mmCIF file of C-alpha atoms in Angstrom:
data_model
loop_
_atom_site.group_PDB
_atom_site.id
_atom_site.type_symbol
_atom_site.label_atom_id
_atom_site.label_comp_id
_atom_site.label_asym_id
_atom_site.label_seq_id
_atom_site.Cartn_x
_atom_site.Cartn_y
_atom_site.Cartn_z
ATOM 1 C CA MET A 1 61.173 239.949 252.549
ATOM 2 C CA GLU A 2 63.606 237.464 254.749
ATOM 3 C CA HIS A 3 65.043 236.787 251.077
ATOM 4 C CA VAL A 4 65.827 240.479 251.104
ATOM 5 C CA GLN A 5 67.335 241.141 254.099
ATOM 6 C CA GLU A 6 69.293 238.153 253.828
ATOM 7 C CA LYS A 7 73.173 238.978 254.772
ATOM 8 C CA ILE A 8 75.630 237.871 251.643
ATOM 9 C CA VAL A 9 79.050 239.454 252.803
ATOM 10 C CA GLN A 10 80.225 239.962 256.126
ATOM 11 C CA VAL A 11 84.064 241.906 256.472
ATOM 12 C CA THR A 12 85.048 242.232 260.121
ATOM 13 C CA GLY A 13 88.150 243.818 261.524
ATOM 14 C CA LEU A 14 89.850 243.025 258.053
ATOM 15 C CA ARG A 15 93.695 243.895 257.796
ATOM 16 C CA LYS A 16 96.362 243.604 255.324
ATOM 17 C CA THR A 17 99.695 245.013 255.142
ATOM 18 C CA PHE A 18 101.821 244.700 251.208
ATOM 19 C CA GLY A 19 105.913 244.965 253.651
ATOM 20 C CA ARG A 20 105.561 247.872 255.966
ATOM 21 C CA ARG A 21 102.615 249.425 253.501
ATOM 22 C CA VAL A 22 99.438 248.992 255.550
ATOM 23 C CA VAL A 23 96.877 248.051 252.949
ATOM 24 C CA LEU A 24 93.982 247.642 254.870
ATOM 25 C CA ARG A 25 93.071 248.881 258.047
ATOM 26 C CA GLU A 26 89.893 247.618 260.645
ATOM 27 C CA VAL A 27 88.049 246.802 257.816
ATOM 28 C CA ASN A 28 84.029 246.059 258.599
ATOM 29 C CA PHE A 29 81.258 246.043 256.521
ATOM 30 C CA GLU A 30 77.966 243.668 255.658
ATOM 31 C CA PHE A 31 74.841 243.801 253.606
ATOM 32 C CA SER A 32 72.229 242.035 252.235
ATOM 33 C CA ALA A 33 70.487 240.245 249.258
ATOM 34 C CA GLY A 34 69.280 241.978 245.845
ATOM 35 C CA LYS A 35 71.547 246.096 247.877
ATOM 36 C CA ILE A 36 73.921 246.801 244.335
ATOM 37 C CA ILE A 37 76.494 248.419 246.325
ATOM 38 C CA GLY A 38 79.197 250.736 245.704
ATOM 39 C CA LEU A 39 82.765 250.255 246.668
ATOM 40 C CA VAL A 40 84.266 254.223 246.035
ATOM 41 C CA GLY A 41 87.315 255.675 246.920
ATOM 42 C CA PRO A 42 90.902 256.777 245.525
ATOM 43 C CA ASN A 43 93.616 255.040 243.840
ATOM 44 C CA GLY A 44 95.407 252.725 246.257
ATOM 45 C CA ALA A 45 92.891 253.280 248.870
ATOM 46 C CA GLY A 46 91.958 249.448 248.977
ATOM 47 C CA LYS A 47 89.858 248.669 246.953
ATOM 48 C CA THR A 48 90.621 246.011 244.311
ATOM 49 C CA THR A 49 92.153 244.099 247.314
ATOM 50 C CA ILE A 50 89.062 244.551 249.471
ATOM 51 C CA MET A 51 87.252 242.486 246.148
ATOM 52 C CA LYS A 52 90.441 240.527 246.198
ATOM 53 C CA ALA A 53 89.964 239.546 250.077
ATOM 54 C CA LEU A 54 86.778 238.815 249.357
ATOM 55 C CA LEU A 55 87.606 236.202 246.452
ATOM 56 C CA GLY A 56 89.969 234.079 248.973
ATOM 57 C CA LEU A 57 92.665 234.818 245.830
ATOM 58 C CA ILE A 58 95.185 236.349 248.710
ATOM 59 C CA SER A 59 96.125 236.178 252.170
ATOM 60 C CA THR A 60 95.257 238.563 254.908
ATOM 61 C CA ASP A 61 96.859 239.527 258.517
ATOM 62 C CA ALA A 62 93.706 239.464 260.573
ATOM 63 C CA GLY A 63 89.628 239.842 259.935
ATOM 64 C CA ASP A 64 87.342 237.195 258.147
ATOM 65 C CA VAL A 65 85.341 236.975 255.462
ATOM 66 C CA GLN A 66 82.066 235.280 255.159
ATOM 67 C CA ILE A 67 79.950 235.076 252.220
ATOM 68 C CA LEU A 68 76.330 233.428 252.788
ATOM 69 C CA GLY A 69 77.673 232.585 256.532
ATOM 70 C CA GLN A 70 80.865 230.883 255.199
ATOM 71 C CA PRO A 71 83.943 231.779 255.738
ATOM 72 C CA VAL A 72 86.128 232.551 252.415
ATOM 73 C CA SER A 73 90.096 232.556 252.747
ATOM 74 C CA VAL A 74 92.585 231.853 250.627
ATOM 75 C CA ASN A 75 92.279 227.793 251.861
ATOM 76 C CA THR A 76 88.909 227.918 251.499
ATOM 77 C CA HIS A 77 86.151 229.278 249.803
ATOM 78 C CA THR A 78 83.809 226.765 248.080
ATOM 79 C CA VAL A 79 81.588 228.912 248.524
ATOM 80 C CA VAL A 80 83.265 231.194 245.713
ATOM 81 C CA THR A 81 82.964 229.457 243.233
ATOM 82 C CA GLN A 82 79.579 227.699 243.668
ATOM 83 C CA GLU A 83 78.004 231.527 244.473
ATOM 84 C CA VAL A 84 80.209 234.498 243.150
ATOM 85 C CA GLY A 85 80.517 236.006 239.436
ATOM 86 C CA ALA A 86 84.036 238.158 239.398
ATOM 87 C CA LEU A 87 85.792 240.742 237.240
ATOM 88 C CA ILE A 88 88.445 242.003 238.968
ATOM 89 C CA GLU A 89 91.583 244.607 236.848
ATOM 90 C CA ARG A 90 91.788 243.230 233.774
ATOM 91 C CA PRO A 91 89.061 240.300 231.916
ATOM 92 C CA ALA A 92 91.021 236.763 231.889
ATOM 93 C CA ILE A 93 91.280 235.893 227.646
ATOM 94 C CA TYR A 94 92.810 233.383 225.916
ATOM 95 C CA PRO A 95 93.359 235.108 222.218
ATOM 96 C CA PHE A 96 93.370 231.923 220.387
ATOM 97 C CA LEU A 97 88.781 231.078 221.823
ATOM 98 C CA SER A 98 86.424 232.887 221.585
ATOM 99 C CA GLY A 99 84.232 233.972 223.668
ATOM 100 C CA TRP A 100 81.942 231.539 223.153
ATOM 101 C CA GLN A 101 84.433 228.604 224.258
ATOM 102 C CA HIS A 102 85.190 231.379 227.460
ATOM 103 C CA LEU A 103 81.612 231.337 228.311
ATOM 104 C CA GLN A 104 81.726 227.391 227.866
ATOM 105 C CA VAL A 105 83.827 226.827 231.434
ATOM 106 C CA MET A 106 81.681 229.622 233.295
ATOM 107 C CA THR A 107 78.272 227.041 232.416
ATOM 108 C CA THR A 108 77.348 223.805 230.380
ATOM 109 C CA SER A 109 74.041 225.880 230.395
ATOM 110 C CA THR A 110 73.628 226.868 226.410
ATOM 111 C CA THR A 111 70.784 228.686 227.309
ATOM 112 C CA GLN A 112 72.275 230.443 229.744
ATOM 113 C CA MET A 113 75.100 231.179 227.193
ATOM 114 C CA ALA A 114 72.605 232.561 225.078
ATOM 115 C CA TRP A 115 70.423 234.997 227.354
ATOM 116 C CA VAL A 116 73.783 236.702 228.920
ATOM 117 C CA VAL A 117 75.103 236.739 225.217
ATOM 118 C CA LYS A 118 72.262 238.679 224.262
ATOM 119 C CA ALA A 119 71.485 240.637 226.894
ATOM 120 C CA LEU A 120 74.519 242.271 225.986
ATOM 121 C CA GLN A 121 74.877 242.329 221.942
ATOM 122 C CA MET A 122 77.650 240.763 221.936
ATOM 123 C CA GLU A 123 75.707 239.047 218.690
ATOM 124 C CA ASP A 124 77.757 239.789 216.360
ATOM 125 C CA TYR A 125 81.123 238.580 217.862
ATOM 126 C CA ILE A 126 80.764 235.642 220.292
ATOM 127 C CA HIS A 127 81.663 233.084 217.816
ATOM 128 C CA TYR A 128 85.120 234.630 217.090
ATOM 129 C CA PRO A 129 88.629 233.786 218.744
ATOM 130 C CA ALA A 130 88.979 236.847 221.201
ATOM 131 C CA LYS A 131 91.995 237.432 219.668
ATOM 132 C CA ARG A 132 90.288 239.900 217.575
ATOM 133 C CA TYR A 133 88.059 242.289 220.800
ATOM 134 C CA SER A 134 88.889 245.297 220.909
ATOM 135 C CA LEU A 135 89.422 246.814 224.434
ATOM 136 C CA GLY A 136 85.148 247.320 224.969
ATOM 137 C CA MET A 137 84.269 243.803 223.591
ATOM 138 C CA LYS A 138 86.811 242.203 225.992
ATOM 139 C CA GLN A 139 85.353 243.882 228.987
ATOM 140 C CA LYS A 140 81.325 242.904 227.960
ATOM 141 C CA LEU A 141 83.180 238.888 228.055
ATOM 142 C CA GLY A 142 84.278 239.650 230.884
ATOM 143 C CA ILE A 143 80.773 240.744 232.613
ATOM 144 C CA ALA A 144 79.552 237.985 230.416
ATOM 145 C CA MET A 145 81.306 235.759 232.377
ATOM 146 C CA ALA A 146 81.188 237.416 235.439
ATOM 147 C CA LEU A 147 77.056 237.260 234.864
ATOM 148 C CA VAL A 148 76.432 233.761 233.310
ATOM 149 C CA ASP A 149 76.345 231.541 235.499
ATOM 150 C CA HIS A 150 73.561 233.695 237.910
ATOM 151 C CA PRO A 151 75.661 234.034 240.751
ATOM 152 C CA ARG A 152 74.172 234.817 244.244
ATOM 153 C CA LEU A 153 77.192 237.727 244.775
ATOM 154 C CA VAL A 154 78.600 239.501 241.608
ATOM 155 C CA ILE A 155 81.547 240.966 241.737
ATOM 156 C CA LEU A 156 82.502 243.566 239.326
ATOM 157 C CA ASP A 157 86.091 245.705 238.951
ATOM 158 C CA GLU A 158 85.604 249.543 237.644
ATOM 159 C CA PRO A 159 83.084 247.425 234.678
ATOM 160 C CA MET A 160 82.708 250.687 232.637
ATOM 161 C CA ASN A 161 86.657 250.902 231.452
ATOM 162 C CA GLY A 162 86.804 250.504 227.831
ATOM 163 C CA LEU A 163 82.230 250.704 227.198
ATOM 164 C CA ASP A 164 80.860 252.755 224.524
ATOM 165 C CA PRO A 165 77.885 255.127 226.437
ATOM 166 C CA GLN A 166 75.197 253.289 224.637
ATOM 167 C CA SER A 167 76.569 249.424 226.310
ATOM 168 C CA VAL A 168 77.706 251.647 229.914
ATOM 169 C CA LYS A 169 73.775 252.316 229.622
ATOM 170 C CA ARG A 170 72.695 249.020 228.717
ATOM 171 C CA LEU A 171 75.193 247.282 231.648
ATOM 172 C CA ARG A 172 73.769 249.755 234.130
ATOM 173 C CA HIS A 173 69.820 248.155 232.764
ATOM 174 C CA LEU A 174 71.272 244.782 232.978
ATOM 175 C CA ILE A 175 72.131 244.648 236.714
ATOM 176 C CA VAL A 176 69.779 246.390 237.838
ATOM 177 C CA GLN A 177 67.301 244.012 236.297
ATOM 178 C CA LEU A 178 69.160 240.989 238.203
ATOM 179 C CA ALA A 179 69.312 242.504 241.295
ATOM 180 C CA GLN A 180 65.439 243.234 241.031
ATOM 181 C CA THR A 181 65.431 239.858 240.579
ATOM 182 C CA GLY A 182 68.342 238.965 243.930
ATOM 183 C CA THR A 183 71.327 238.583 242.622
ATOM 184 C CA THR A 184 73.886 241.305 244.818
ATOM 185 C CA PHE A 185 75.923 243.574 243.338
ATOM 186 C CA LEU A 186 79.368 245.325 244.798
ATOM 187 C CA ILE A 187 80.689 247.738 242.054
ATOM 188 C CA SER A 188 83.451 249.610 242.435
ATOM 189 C CA SER A 189 84.144 252.185 239.527
ATOM 190 C CA HIS A 190 85.260 255.978 240.016
ATOM 191 C CA ILE A 191 82.974 257.175 237.173
ATOM 192 C CA LEU A 192 80.524 258.474 240.199
ATOM 193 C CA SER A 193 78.270 259.534 238.052
ATOM 194 C CA GLU A 194 76.816 256.588 236.532
ATOM 195 C CA LEU A 195 77.445 254.673 239.225
ATOM 196 C CA ALA A 196 74.966 256.379 241.079
ATOM 197 C CA LYS A 197 72.514 255.881 238.945
ATOM 198 C CA ILE A 198 72.141 251.997 239.860
ATOM 199 C CA ILE A 199 73.398 251.620 243.669
ATOM 200 C CA ASP A 200 71.684 251.645 247.223
ATOM 201 C CA MET A 201 74.597 252.316 248.751
ATOM 202 C CA VAL A 202 78.226 253.463 249.405
ATOM 203 C CA ILE A 203 81.280 252.056 251.075
ATOM 204 C CA LEU A 204 83.656 254.796 251.273
ATOM 205 C CA ILE A 205 87.313 254.067 251.175
ATOM 206 C CA ASP A 206 90.006 255.555 251.897
ATOM 207 C CA GLN A 207 93.973 254.560 252.707
ATOM 208 C CA GLY A 208 93.345 250.956 253.454
ATOM 209 C CA GLN A 209 89.690 252.479 256.232
ATOM 210 C CA VAL A 210 86.209 252.550 256.190
ATOM 211 C CA LEU A 211 85.153 256.332 256.251
ATOM 212 C CA LEU A 212 81.163 255.884 255.863
ATOM 213 C CA GLN A 213 78.875 253.497 254.685
ATOM 214 C CA ARG A 214 75.739 254.902 253.091
ATOM 215 C CA THR A 215 71.956 254.208 251.925
ATOM 216 C CA MET A 216 72.341 256.690 248.482
ATOM 217 C CA THR A 217 69.190 258.678 250.882
ATOM 218 C CA GLN A 218 70.928 259.255 252.965
ATOM 219 C CA LEU A 219 73.585 260.143 251.170
ATOM 220 C CA GLN A 220 71.158 262.550 249.060
ATOM 221 C CA ALA A 221 69.484 264.082 252.509
ATOM 222 C CA SER A 222 73.443 265.187 253.276
ATOM 223 C CA ALA A 223 73.693 266.837 249.934
ATOM 224 C CA HIS A 224 73.606 270.582 250.042
ATOM 225 C CA HIS A 225 71.321 271.481 248.470
ATOM 226 C CA SER A 226 70.658 275.592 246.188
ATOM 227 C CA LEU A 227 68.804 277.853 244.500
ATOM 228 C CA VAL A 228 70.449 279.837 241.711
ATOM 229 C CA ILE A 229 68.667 282.901 240.704
ATOM 230 C CA ARG A 230 69.188 284.770 237.074
ATOM 231 C CA THR A 231 67.874 288.911 237.978
ATOM 232 C CA THR A 232 68.190 291.455 235.860
ATOM 233 C CA GLU A 233 70.174 293.667 237.876
ATOM 234 C CA ASN A 234 72.489 290.735 240.026
ATOM 235 C CA PRO A 235 73.868 293.848 241.343
ATOM 236 C CA ARG A 236 71.044 295.378 242.939
ATOM 237 C CA ALA A 237 69.671 292.302 243.879
ATOM 238 C CA LEU A 238 73.048 290.684 245.624
ATOM 239 C CA ARG A 239 72.584 293.538 248.013
ATOM 240 C CA VAL A 240 69.347 293.194 248.891
ATOM 241 C CA LEU A 241 68.929 290.146 249.673
ATOM 242 C CA LEU A 242 72.093 290.785 251.779
ATOM 243 C CA HIS A 243 70.751 293.380 253.431
ATOM 244 C CA ALA A 244 68.041 291.263 254.075
ATOM 245 C CA GLY A 245 70.332 288.917 256.618
ATOM 246 C CA TYR A 246 70.222 286.450 252.544
ATOM 247 C CA SER A 247 73.156 283.912 252.850
ATOM 248 C CA VAL A 248 74.404 284.056 249.144
ATOM 249 C CA THR A 249 76.803 284.577 246.992
ATOM 250 C CA ARG A 250 77.286 285.387 243.387
ATOM 251 C CA ARG A 251 79.083 283.014 240.735
ATOM 252 C CA HIS A 252 78.713 284.853 237.402
ATOM 253 C CA ASP A 253 75.259 285.376 235.868
ATOM 254 C CA ASP A 254 73.456 283.844 238.359
ATOM 255 C CA LEU A 255 72.978 284.270 242.706
ATOM 256 C CA ILE A 256 73.522 281.799 244.358
ATOM 257 C CA VAL A 257 70.920 281.538 248.231
ATOM 258 C CA ALA A 258 70.877 278.519 250.435
ATOM 259 C CA LYS A 259 67.986 276.866 249.539
ATOM 260 C CA SER A 260 66.709 276.089 253.141
ATOM 261 C CA VAL A 261 65.300 279.478 253.113
ATOM 262 C CA ALA A 262 61.582 279.967 252.652
ATOM 263 C CA LEU A 263 61.070 280.698 248.950
ATOM 264 C CA THR A 264 58.021 283.227 249.517
ATOM 265 C CA PRO A 265 59.502 285.243 251.634
ATOM 266 C CA LEU A 266 62.816 285.351 249.149
ATOM 267 C CA LEU A 267 60.114 286.446 246.073
ATOM 268 C CA ARG A 268 58.724 288.973 247.873
ATOM 269 C CA THR A 269 62.322 290.372 248.791
ATOM 270 C CA ILE A 270 63.549 290.484 245.443
ATOM 271 C CA LEU A 271 59.849 290.959 243.510
ATOM 272 C CA GLY A 272 59.383 294.363 246.211
ATOM 273 C CA ALA A 273 63.102 295.875 244.972
ATOM 274 C CA HIS A 274 61.438 296.200 241.580
ATOM 275 C CA ILE A 275 63.959 293.816 240.013
ATOM 276 C CA GLN A 276 62.471 291.324 237.545
ATOM 277 C CA ILE A 277 63.361 287.703 238.405
ATOM 278 C CA LEU A 278 64.927 286.346 234.040
ATOM 279 C CA ASN A 279 65.501 282.343 235.941
ATOM 280 C CA MET A 280 65.282 280.139 239.323
ATOM 281 C CA ASP A 281 66.751 276.865 239.537
ATOM 282 C CA GLN A 282 67.536 273.991 242.324
ATOM 283 C CA GLN A 283 70.311 272.420 242.095
ATOM 284 C CA GLN A 284 71.631 269.679 244.483
ATOM 285 C CA GLU A 285 75.966 268.364 244.686
ATOM 286 C CA ASP A 286 75.476 265.691 242.992
ATOM 287 C CA LEU A 287 77.557 261.826 243.856
ATOM 288 C CA GLU A 288 81.313 263.005 243.270
ATOM 289 C CA THR A 289 80.447 266.228 244.959
ATOM 290 C CA VAL A 290 79.614 265.179 248.468
ATOM 291 C CA LEU A 291 81.645 262.431 249.005
ATOM 292 C CA LEU A 292 84.956 264.231 247.810
ATOM 293 C CA GLY A 293 83.858 267.042 251.153
ATOM 294 C CA LEU A 294 83.529 263.576 252.747
ATOM 295 C CA LEU A 295 86.662 262.061 252.231
ATOM 296 C CA ALA A 296 88.275 266.187 252.859
ATOM 297 C CA GLU A 297 86.351 266.169 256.072
ATOM 298 C CA GLY A 298 88.086 262.415 256.483
ATOM 299 C CA LYS A 299 91.712 264.026 255.971
ATOM 300 C CA ARG A 300 91.434 266.714 258.626
#
């Protein structure tokens, strides 16, 4: 259990400006080993800048970054070299080297190279020169280079870009597998529906500030739930429910009722008016809807 609680990343008071533009404002967050963290926010929010600061690729104006308890900056990033794998923006690929040769730059272990090639299903083209690779092949190679040396922390910026649905599913499965063995992931992605399937925690950033850091369990608890009801007489059912004091609206062929109501009395109200229920379903806001709502609140 101690290994699970070990702090992998600690960011304190991080500030970064480009000219007069403030890109990061007092950014603070931390997370433990074996977690999958989603770093989300609008374009230009500062996500890639945070990732570059974590890797010691850019200087910052204030604040501290620590990985595995060791400081990281442009001058001090031994821990990054030894313990971190990353794919930031586009993979650095040399057109005349094969995929296999790219992996050889990252590790001397042919066992690990064979493992990652199989895991990402790159066997058919791994020995071809990279100039023959499609966008999706290059993206998989970049991910393979980040994973091949079994780093403790993996930082992935939009890893699903250019991947077909099957490759996205395979990548999700691989990330979850590796996290279960202790690898920690920080992933930025605008495909929130895919991210929501694997992450343990969300860090929401907007205009260079962390608006919240919450577990998926906490976010799901804060999501709005509703009942979607379809009856033989929706207009009359709407009047009956409103008269009975329910918060209900009509949307197309459905009636939408807040879920925080007792189900049995609601059903009795409809059936007592001799209205037949054709369908009833529960709905919960998805991650994107929840986060968009939080972003809107943050801008008020």
